[in-house]
mmCIF file of C-alpha atoms in Angstrom:
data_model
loop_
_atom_site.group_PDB
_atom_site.id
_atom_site.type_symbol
_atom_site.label_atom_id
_atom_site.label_comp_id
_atom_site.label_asym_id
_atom_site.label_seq_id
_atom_site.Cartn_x
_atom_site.Cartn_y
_atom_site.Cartn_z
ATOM 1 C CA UNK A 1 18.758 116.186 -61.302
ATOM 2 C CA UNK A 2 17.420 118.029 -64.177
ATOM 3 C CA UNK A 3 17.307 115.014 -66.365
ATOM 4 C CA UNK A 4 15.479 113.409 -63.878
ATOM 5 C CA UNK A 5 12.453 116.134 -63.209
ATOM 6 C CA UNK A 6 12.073 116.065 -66.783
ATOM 7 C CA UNK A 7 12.222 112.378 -67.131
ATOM 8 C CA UNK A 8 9.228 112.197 -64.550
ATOM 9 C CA UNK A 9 7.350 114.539 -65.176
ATOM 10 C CA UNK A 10 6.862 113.188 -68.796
ATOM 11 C CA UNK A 11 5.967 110.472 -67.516
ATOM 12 C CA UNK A 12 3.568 111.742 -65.044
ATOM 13 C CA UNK A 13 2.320 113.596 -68.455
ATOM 14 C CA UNK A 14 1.933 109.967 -69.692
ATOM 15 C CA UNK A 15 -0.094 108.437 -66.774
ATOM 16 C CA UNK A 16 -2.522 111.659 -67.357
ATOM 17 C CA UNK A 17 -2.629 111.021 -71.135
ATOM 18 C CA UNK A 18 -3.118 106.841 -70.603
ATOM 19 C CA UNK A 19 -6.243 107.580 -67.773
ATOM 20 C CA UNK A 20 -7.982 110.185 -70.308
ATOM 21 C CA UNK A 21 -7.500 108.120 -73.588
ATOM 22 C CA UNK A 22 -5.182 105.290 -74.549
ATOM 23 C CA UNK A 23 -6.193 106.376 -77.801
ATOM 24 C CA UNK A 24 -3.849 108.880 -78.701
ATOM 25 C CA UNK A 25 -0.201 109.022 -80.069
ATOM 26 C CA UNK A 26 1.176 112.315 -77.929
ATOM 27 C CA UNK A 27 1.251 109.357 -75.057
ATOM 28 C CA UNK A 28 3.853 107.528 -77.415
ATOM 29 C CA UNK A 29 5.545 110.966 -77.649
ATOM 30 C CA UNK A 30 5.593 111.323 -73.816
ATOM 31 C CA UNK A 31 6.513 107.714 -73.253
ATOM 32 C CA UNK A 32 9.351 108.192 -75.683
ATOM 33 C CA UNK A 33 10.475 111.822 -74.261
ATOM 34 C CA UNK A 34 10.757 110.014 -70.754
ATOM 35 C CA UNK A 35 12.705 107.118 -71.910
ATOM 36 C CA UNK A 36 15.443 110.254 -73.481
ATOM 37 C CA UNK A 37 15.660 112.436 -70.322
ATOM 38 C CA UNK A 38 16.582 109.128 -67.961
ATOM 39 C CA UNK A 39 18.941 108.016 -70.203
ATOM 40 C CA UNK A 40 20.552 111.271 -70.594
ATOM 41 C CA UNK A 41 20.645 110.767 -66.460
ATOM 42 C CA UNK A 42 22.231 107.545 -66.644
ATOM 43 C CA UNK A 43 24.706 109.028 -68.940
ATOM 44 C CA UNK A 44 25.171 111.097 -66.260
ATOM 45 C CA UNK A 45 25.205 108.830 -63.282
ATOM 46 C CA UNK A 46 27.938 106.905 -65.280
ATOM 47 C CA UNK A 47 30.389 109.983 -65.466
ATOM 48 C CA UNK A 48 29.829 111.620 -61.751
ATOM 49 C CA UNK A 49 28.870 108.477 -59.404
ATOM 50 C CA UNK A 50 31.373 108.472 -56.739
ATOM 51 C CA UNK A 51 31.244 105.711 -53.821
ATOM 52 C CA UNK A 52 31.462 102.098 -52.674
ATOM 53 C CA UNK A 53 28.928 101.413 -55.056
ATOM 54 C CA UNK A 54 30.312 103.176 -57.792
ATOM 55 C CA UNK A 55 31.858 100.806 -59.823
ATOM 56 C CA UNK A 56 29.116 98.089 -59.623
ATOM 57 C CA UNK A 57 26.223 100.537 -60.635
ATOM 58 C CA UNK A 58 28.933 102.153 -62.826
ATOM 59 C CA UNK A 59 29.042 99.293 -65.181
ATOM 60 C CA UNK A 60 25.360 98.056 -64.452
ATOM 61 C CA UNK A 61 24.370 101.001 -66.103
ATOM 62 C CA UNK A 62 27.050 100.986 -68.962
ATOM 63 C CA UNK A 63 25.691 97.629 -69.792
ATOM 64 C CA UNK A 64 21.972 99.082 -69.793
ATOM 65 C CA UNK A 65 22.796 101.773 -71.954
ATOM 66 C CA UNK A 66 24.803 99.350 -74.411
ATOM 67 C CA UNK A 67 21.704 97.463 -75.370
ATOM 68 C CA UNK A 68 20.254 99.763 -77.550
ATOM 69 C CA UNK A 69 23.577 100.275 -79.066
ATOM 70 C CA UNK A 70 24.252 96.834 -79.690
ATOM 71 C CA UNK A 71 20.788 96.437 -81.079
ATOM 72 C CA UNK A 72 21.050 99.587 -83.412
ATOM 73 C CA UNK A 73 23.995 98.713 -85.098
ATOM 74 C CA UNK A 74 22.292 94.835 -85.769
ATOM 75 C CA UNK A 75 19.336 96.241 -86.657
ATOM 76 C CA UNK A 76 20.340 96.918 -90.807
ATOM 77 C CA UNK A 77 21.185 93.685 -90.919
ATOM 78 C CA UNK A 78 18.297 92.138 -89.398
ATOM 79 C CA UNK A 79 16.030 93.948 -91.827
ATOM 80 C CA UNK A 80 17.822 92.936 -94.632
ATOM 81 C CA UNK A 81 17.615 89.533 -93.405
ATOM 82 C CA UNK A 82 13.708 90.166 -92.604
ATOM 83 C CA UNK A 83 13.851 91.836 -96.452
ATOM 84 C CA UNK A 84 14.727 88.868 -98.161
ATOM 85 C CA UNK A 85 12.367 86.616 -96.253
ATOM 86 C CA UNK A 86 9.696 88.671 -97.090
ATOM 87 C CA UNK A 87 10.464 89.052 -101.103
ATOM 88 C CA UNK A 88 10.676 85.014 -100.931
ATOM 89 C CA UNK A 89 7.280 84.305 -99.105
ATOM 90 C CA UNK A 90 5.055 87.096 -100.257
ATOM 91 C CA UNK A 91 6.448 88.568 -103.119
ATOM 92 C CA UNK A 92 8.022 91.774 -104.660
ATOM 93 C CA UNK A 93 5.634 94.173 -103.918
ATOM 94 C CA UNK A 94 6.306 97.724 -102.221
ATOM 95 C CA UNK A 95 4.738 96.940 -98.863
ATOM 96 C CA UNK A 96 7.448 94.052 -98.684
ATOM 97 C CA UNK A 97 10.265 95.583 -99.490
ATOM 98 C CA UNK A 98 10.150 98.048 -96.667
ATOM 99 C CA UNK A 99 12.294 96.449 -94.361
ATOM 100 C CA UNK A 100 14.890 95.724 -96.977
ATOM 101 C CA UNK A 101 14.877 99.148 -98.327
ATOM 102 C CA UNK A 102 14.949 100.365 -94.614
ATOM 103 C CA UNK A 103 18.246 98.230 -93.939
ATOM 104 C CA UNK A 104 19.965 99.578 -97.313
ATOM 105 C CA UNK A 105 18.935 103.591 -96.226
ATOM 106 C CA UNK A 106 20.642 102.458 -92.859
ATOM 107 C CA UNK A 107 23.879 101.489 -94.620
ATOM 108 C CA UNK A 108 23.457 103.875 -96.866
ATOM 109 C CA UNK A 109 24.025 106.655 -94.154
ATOM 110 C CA UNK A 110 26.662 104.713 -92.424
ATOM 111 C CA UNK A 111 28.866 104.768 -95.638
ATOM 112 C CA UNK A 112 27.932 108.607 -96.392
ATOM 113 C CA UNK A 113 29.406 109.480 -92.809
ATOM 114 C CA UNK A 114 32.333 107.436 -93.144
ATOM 115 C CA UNK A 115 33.355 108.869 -96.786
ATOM 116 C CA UNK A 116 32.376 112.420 -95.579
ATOM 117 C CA UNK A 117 35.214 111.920 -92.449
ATOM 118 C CA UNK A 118 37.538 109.834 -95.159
ATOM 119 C CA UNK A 119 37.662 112.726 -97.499
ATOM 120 C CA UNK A 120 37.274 115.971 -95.382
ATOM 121 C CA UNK A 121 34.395 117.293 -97.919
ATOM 122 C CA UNK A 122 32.484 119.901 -95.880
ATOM 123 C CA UNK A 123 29.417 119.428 -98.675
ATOM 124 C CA UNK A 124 29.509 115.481 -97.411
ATOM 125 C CA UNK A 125 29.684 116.088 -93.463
ATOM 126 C CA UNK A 126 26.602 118.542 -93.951
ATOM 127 C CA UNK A 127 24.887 116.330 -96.125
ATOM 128 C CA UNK A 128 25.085 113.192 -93.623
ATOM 129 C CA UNK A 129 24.966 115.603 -90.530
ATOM 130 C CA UNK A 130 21.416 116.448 -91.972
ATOM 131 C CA UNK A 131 20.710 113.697 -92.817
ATOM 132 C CA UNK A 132 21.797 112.289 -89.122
ATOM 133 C CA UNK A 133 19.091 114.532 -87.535
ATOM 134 C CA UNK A 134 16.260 113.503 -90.053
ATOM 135 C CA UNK A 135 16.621 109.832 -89.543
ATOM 136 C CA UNK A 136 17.112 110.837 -85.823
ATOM 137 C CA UNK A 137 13.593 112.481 -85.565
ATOM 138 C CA UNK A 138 11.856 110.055 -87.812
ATOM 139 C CA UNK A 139 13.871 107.271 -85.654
ATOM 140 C CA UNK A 140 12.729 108.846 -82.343
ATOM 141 C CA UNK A 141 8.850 108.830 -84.029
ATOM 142 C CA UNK A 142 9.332 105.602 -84.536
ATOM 143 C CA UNK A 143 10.546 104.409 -80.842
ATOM 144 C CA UNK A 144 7.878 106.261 -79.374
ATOM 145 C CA UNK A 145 5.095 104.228 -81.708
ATOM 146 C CA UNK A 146 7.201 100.425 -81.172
ATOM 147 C CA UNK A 147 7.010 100.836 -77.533
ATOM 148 C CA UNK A 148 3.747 102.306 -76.423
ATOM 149 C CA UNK A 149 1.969 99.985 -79.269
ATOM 150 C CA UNK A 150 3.775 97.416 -77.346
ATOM 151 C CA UNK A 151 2.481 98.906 -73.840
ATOM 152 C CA UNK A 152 -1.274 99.305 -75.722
ATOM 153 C CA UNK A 153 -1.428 95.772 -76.898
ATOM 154 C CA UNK A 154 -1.311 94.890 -73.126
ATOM 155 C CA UNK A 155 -4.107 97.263 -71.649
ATOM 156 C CA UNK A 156 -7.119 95.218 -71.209
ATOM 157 C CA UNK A 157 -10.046 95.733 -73.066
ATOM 158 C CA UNK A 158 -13.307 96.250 -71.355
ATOM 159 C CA UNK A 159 -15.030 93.090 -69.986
ATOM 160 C CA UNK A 160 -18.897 93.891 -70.693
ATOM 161 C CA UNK A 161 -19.627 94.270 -74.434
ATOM 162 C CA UNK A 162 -22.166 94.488 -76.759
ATOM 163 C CA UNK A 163 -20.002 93.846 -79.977
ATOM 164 C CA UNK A 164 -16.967 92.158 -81.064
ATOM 165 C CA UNK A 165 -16.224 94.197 -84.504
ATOM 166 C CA UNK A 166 -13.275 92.368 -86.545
ATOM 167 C CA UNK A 167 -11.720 93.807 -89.520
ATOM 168 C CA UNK A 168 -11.097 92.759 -92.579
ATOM 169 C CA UNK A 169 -8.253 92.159 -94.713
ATOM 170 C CA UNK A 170 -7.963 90.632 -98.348
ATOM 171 C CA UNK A 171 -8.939 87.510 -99.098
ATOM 172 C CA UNK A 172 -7.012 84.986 -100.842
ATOM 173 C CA UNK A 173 -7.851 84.063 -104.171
ATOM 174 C CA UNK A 174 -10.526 86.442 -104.043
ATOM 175 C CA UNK A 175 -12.610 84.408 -101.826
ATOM 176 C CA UNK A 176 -11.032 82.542 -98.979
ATOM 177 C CA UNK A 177 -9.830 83.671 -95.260
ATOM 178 C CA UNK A 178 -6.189 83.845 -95.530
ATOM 179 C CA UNK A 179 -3.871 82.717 -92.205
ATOM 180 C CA UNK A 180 -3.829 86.530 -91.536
ATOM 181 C CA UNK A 181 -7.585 87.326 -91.355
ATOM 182 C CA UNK A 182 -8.415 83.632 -90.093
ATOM 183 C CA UNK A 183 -6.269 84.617 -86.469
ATOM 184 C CA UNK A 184 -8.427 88.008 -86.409
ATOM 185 C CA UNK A 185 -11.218 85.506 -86.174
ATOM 186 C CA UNK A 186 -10.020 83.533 -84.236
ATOM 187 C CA UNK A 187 -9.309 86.053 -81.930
ATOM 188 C CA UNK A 188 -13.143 87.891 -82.098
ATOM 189 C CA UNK A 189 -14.662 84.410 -81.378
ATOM 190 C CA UNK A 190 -12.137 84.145 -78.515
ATOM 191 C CA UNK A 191 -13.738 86.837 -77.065
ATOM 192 C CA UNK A 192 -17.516 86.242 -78.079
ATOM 193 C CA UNK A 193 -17.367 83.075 -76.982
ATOM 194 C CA UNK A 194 -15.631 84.269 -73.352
ATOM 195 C CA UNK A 195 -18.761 86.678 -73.036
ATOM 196 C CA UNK A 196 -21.454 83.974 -73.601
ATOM 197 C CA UNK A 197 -19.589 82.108 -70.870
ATOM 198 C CA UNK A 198 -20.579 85.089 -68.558
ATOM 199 C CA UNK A 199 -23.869 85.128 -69.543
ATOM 200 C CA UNK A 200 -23.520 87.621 -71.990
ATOM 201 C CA UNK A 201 -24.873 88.027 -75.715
ATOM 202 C CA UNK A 202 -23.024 90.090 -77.997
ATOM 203 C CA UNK A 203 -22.872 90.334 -81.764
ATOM 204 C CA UNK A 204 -19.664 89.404 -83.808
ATOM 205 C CA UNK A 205 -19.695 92.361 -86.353
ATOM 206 C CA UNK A 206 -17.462 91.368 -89.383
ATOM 207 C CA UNK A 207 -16.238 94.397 -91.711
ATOM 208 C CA UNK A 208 -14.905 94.477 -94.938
ATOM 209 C CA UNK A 209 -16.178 95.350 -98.763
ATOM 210 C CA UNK A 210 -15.556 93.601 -101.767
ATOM 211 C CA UNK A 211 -12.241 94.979 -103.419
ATOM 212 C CA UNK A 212 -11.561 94.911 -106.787
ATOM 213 C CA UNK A 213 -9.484 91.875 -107.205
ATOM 214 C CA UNK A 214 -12.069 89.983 -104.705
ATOM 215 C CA UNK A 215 -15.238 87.726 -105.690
ATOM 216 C CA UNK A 216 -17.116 88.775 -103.191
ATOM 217 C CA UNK A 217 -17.286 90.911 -99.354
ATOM 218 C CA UNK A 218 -14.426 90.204 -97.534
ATOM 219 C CA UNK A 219 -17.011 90.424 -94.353
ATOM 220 C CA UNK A 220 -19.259 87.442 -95.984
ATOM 221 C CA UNK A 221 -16.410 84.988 -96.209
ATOM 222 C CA UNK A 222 -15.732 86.204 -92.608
ATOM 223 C CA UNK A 223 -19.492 85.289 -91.711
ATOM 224 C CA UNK A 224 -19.116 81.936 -93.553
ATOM 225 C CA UNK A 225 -15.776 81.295 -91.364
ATOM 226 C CA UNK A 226 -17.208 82.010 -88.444
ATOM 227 C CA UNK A 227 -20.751 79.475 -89.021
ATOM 228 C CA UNK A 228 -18.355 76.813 -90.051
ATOM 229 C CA UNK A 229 -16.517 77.199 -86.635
ATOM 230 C CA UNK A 230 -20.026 76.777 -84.561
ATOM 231 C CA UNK A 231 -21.024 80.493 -84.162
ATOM 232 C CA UNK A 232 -24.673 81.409 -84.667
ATOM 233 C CA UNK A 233 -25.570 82.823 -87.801
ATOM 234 C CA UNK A 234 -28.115 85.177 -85.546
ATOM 235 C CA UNK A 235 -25.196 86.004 -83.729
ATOM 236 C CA UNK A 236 -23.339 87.939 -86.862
ATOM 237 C CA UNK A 237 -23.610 91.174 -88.268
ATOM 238 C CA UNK A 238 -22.205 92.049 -91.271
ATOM 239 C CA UNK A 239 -20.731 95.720 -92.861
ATOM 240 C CA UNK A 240 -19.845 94.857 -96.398
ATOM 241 C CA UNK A 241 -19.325 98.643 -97.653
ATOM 242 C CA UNK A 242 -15.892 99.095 -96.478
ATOM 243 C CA UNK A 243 -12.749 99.785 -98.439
ATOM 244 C CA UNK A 244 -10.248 100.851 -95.723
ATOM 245 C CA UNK A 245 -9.423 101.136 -91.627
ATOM 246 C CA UNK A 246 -11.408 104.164 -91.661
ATOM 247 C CA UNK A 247 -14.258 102.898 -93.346
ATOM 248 C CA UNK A 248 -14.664 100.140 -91.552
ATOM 249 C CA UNK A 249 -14.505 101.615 -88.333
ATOM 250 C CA UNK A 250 -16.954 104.365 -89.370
ATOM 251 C CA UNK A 251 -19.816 101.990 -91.283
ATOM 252 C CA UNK A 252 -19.230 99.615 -88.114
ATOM 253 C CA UNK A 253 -20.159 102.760 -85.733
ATOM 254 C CA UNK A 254 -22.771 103.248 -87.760
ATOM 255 C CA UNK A 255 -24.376 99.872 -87.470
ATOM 256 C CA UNK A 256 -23.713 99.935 -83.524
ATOM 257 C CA UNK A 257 -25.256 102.947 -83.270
ATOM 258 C CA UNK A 258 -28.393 102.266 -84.462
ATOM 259 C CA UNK A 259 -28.348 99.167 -82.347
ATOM 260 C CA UNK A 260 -30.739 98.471 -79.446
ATOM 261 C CA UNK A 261 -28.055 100.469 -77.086
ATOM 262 C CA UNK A 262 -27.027 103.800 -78.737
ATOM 263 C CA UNK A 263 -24.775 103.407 -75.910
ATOM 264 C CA UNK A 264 -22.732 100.524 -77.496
ATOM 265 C CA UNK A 265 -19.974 98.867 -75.648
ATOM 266 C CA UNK A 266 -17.427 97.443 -78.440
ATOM 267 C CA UNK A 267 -13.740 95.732 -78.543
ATOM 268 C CA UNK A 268 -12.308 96.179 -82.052
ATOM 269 C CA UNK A 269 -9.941 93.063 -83.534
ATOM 270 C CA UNK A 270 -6.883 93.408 -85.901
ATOM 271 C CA UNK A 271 -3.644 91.984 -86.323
ATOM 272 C CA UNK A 272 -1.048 93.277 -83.126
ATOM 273 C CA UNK A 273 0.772 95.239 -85.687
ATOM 274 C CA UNK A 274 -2.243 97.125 -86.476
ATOM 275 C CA UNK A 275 -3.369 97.401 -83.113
ATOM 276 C CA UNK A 276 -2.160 100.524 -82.189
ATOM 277 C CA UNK A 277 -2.686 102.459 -85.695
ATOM 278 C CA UNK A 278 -6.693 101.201 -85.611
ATOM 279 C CA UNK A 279 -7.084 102.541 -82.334
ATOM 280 C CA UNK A 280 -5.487 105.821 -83.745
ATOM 281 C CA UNK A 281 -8.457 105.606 -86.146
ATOM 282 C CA UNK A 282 -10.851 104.876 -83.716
ATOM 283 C CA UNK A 283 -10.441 107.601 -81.824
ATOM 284 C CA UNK A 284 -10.560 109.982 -84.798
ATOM 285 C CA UNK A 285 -14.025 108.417 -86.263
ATOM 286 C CA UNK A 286 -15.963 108.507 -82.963
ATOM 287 C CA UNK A 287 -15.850 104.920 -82.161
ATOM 288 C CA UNK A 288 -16.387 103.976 -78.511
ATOM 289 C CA UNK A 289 -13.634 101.196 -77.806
ATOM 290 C CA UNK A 290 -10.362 99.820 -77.221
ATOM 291 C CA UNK A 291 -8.239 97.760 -80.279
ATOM 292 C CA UNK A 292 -6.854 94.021 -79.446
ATOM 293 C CA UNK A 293 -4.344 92.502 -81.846
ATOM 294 C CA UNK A 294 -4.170 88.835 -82.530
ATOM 295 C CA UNK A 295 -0.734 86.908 -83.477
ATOM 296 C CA UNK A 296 0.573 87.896 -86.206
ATOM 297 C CA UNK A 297 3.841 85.271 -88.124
ATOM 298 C CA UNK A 298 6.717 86.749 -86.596
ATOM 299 C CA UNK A 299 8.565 87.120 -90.212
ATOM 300 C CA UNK A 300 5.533 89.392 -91.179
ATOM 301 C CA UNK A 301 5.821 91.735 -88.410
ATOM 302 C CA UNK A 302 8.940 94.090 -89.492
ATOM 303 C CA UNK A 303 7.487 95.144 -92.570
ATOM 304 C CA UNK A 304 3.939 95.459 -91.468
ATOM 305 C CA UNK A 305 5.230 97.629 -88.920
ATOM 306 C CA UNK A 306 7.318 100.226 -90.847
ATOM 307 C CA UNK A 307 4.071 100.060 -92.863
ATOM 308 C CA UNK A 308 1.796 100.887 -90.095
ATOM 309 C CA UNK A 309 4.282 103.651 -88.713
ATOM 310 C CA UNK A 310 4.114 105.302 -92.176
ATOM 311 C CA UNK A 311 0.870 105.640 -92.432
ATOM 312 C CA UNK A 312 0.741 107.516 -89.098
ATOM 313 C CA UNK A 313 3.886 109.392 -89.507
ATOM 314 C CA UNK A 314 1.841 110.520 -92.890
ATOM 315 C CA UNK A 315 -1.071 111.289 -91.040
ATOM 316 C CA UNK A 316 0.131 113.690 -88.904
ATOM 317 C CA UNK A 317 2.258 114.937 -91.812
ATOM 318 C CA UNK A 318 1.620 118.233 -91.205
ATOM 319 C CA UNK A 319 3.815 118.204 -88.147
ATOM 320 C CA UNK A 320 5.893 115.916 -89.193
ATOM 321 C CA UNK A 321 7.305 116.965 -92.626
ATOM 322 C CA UNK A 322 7.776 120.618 -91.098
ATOM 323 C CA UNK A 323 9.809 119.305 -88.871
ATOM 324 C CA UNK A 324 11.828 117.544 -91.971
ATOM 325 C CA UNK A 325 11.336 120.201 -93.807
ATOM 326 C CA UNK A 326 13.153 122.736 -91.335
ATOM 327 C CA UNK A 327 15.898 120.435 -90.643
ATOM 328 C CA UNK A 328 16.674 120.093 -94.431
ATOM 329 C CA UNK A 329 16.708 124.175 -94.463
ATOM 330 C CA UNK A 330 19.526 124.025 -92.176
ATOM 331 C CA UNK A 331 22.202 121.941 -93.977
ATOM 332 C CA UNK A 332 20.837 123.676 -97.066
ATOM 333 C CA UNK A 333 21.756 127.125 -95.319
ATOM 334 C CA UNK A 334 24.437 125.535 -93.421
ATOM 335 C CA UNK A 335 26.273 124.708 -96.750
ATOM 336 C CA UNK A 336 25.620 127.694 -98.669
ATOM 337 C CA UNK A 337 27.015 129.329 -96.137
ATOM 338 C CA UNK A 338 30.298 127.104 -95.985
#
């Protein structure tokens, strides 16, 4: 019963976190702590069930539990599979190896835990215990951000708005909308066009600067996109200063705000992977709305991901590497103490 009180009232912690502000990551943390306290009651509902229903919700639950198992132990190979795509259709670069190098640290623990029982070394079964409880927290952080981003990228937006602000992303060959960008367009004149239907008028605000491998603002060959697909030029605003999430949420707010409505009503457009992470940012630079994500190619996602997790593990790294940090203390003292 325990399990369960704390199971719900994280949850109810959760509700109270989603109706004040979708916008914030300890509602990921909540999610995720609710999701731990009713599994550790199925766990228990498996061993002390007794009954004519016993056996059925016995192994009901046995199955529920052994999907995450299942899915854990595929999930190295999957992002060694998802590795390897990646290197093939985009390249070598550090952003794309992430899943693979996330698939080999996998292994890579497996094999440490089963040399450190193999050979009885007391410095090995502290090193991968450690270890264990490091991945386990980052893993946990991790959870928490894949489901409620999943949970977020379902909350609707609101309905009313006075801009559609879609960020930008590089451009291909230094000046044209590559498949990435182009469905974040697609996406914002989804929605612009959806408004006009109910009568209303807002501005498509396209952000992005001009980066240093790029022949011109990423938000200009936005603009262009966007004409060529029938939208008004009128109807466009442009924030060409922007080098990153935060700056183009920030020099966006800033254009809003000195709108005709101080009061600006806004829906903010990026890729569903980044949906969650540019709400984060959102929130944190003042900006008054919610984040939709548009599709995103389904190869792409894994790596983008782990990429977008990163960046918010690291920005709460105060927290976060203390935690680390005082986990690697103990093996360290548990094995000078062996």
């Amino acid at each position: 019963m325990f399990a369960y009180a704390l199971a719900a009232l994280f949850l109810v912690l959760f509700g109270i976190g989603v109706l004040r502000d979708r916008r914030r990551f300890s509602n990921a943390v909540y999610l995720g702590l609710a999701v731990v306290f009713l599994t550790l009651a199925l766990l228990v509902l498996v061993d002390d069930t007794t009954g004519p229903a016993h056996p059925v919700l016995k192994w009901a639950t046995v199955a529920l539990l052994l999907v995450p198992v299942v899915g854990a132990c595929a999930l190295p190979f999957l992002l060694l599979s998802n590795g390897v795509k990646m290197i093939r259709r985009e390249g070598r670069s550090p952003a794309n190896l992430l899943s693979f190098l996330a698939g080999l640290g996998i292994l890579g623990l497996v094999a440490l835990l089963i040399t450190a029982v193999a050979s009885g070394s007391r410095t090995l079964a502290i090193a991968g215990v450690t270890l264990t409880l490091i991945v386990g927290y980052v893993s946990f952080l991790f959870f928490c951000f894949i489901a409620y981003a999943f949970l977020y990228g379902r909350l609707q937006p609101r309905k009313d708005l006075d801009y559609v602000v879609v960020l930008g992303c590089g451009l291909t060959g230094g000046d044209r909308v590559p498949p990435l960008l182009a469905s974040r367009l697609e996406r914002g004149r989804r929605i612009y066009e959806s408004q006009r239907d109910r009568g209303k008028r807002p501005l498509l605000l396209v952000s992005g600067g001009k980066g240093s491998d790029e022949k011109l603002p990423e938000s200009h060959a936005m603009a262009a996109y966007l004409t060529a697909k029938g939208v008004p030029a009128g109807d466009i605003l442009l924030e060409d200063r922007s080098r990153t999430t935060e700056e183009n949420l920030r020099y966006s707010a800033e254009l809003m705000s000195a709108g005709p409505s101080p009061d600006y009503r806004c829906v903010i457009v990026t890729n569903n992977f980044h949906a969650f992470r540019a709400a984060l940012t959102a929130r944190a630079t003042g900006v008054d709305g919610q984040v939709v994500g548009s599709p995103t190619a389904a190869y792409f996602w894994p790596s983008a991901t782990l990429r977008e997790f990163a960046a918010i593990f690291l920005a709460h790294r105060r927290v976060n590497l203390t935690v680390v940090g005082v986990l690697a203390a103990l093996g360290i003292g548990a094995w000078l103490l062996s």
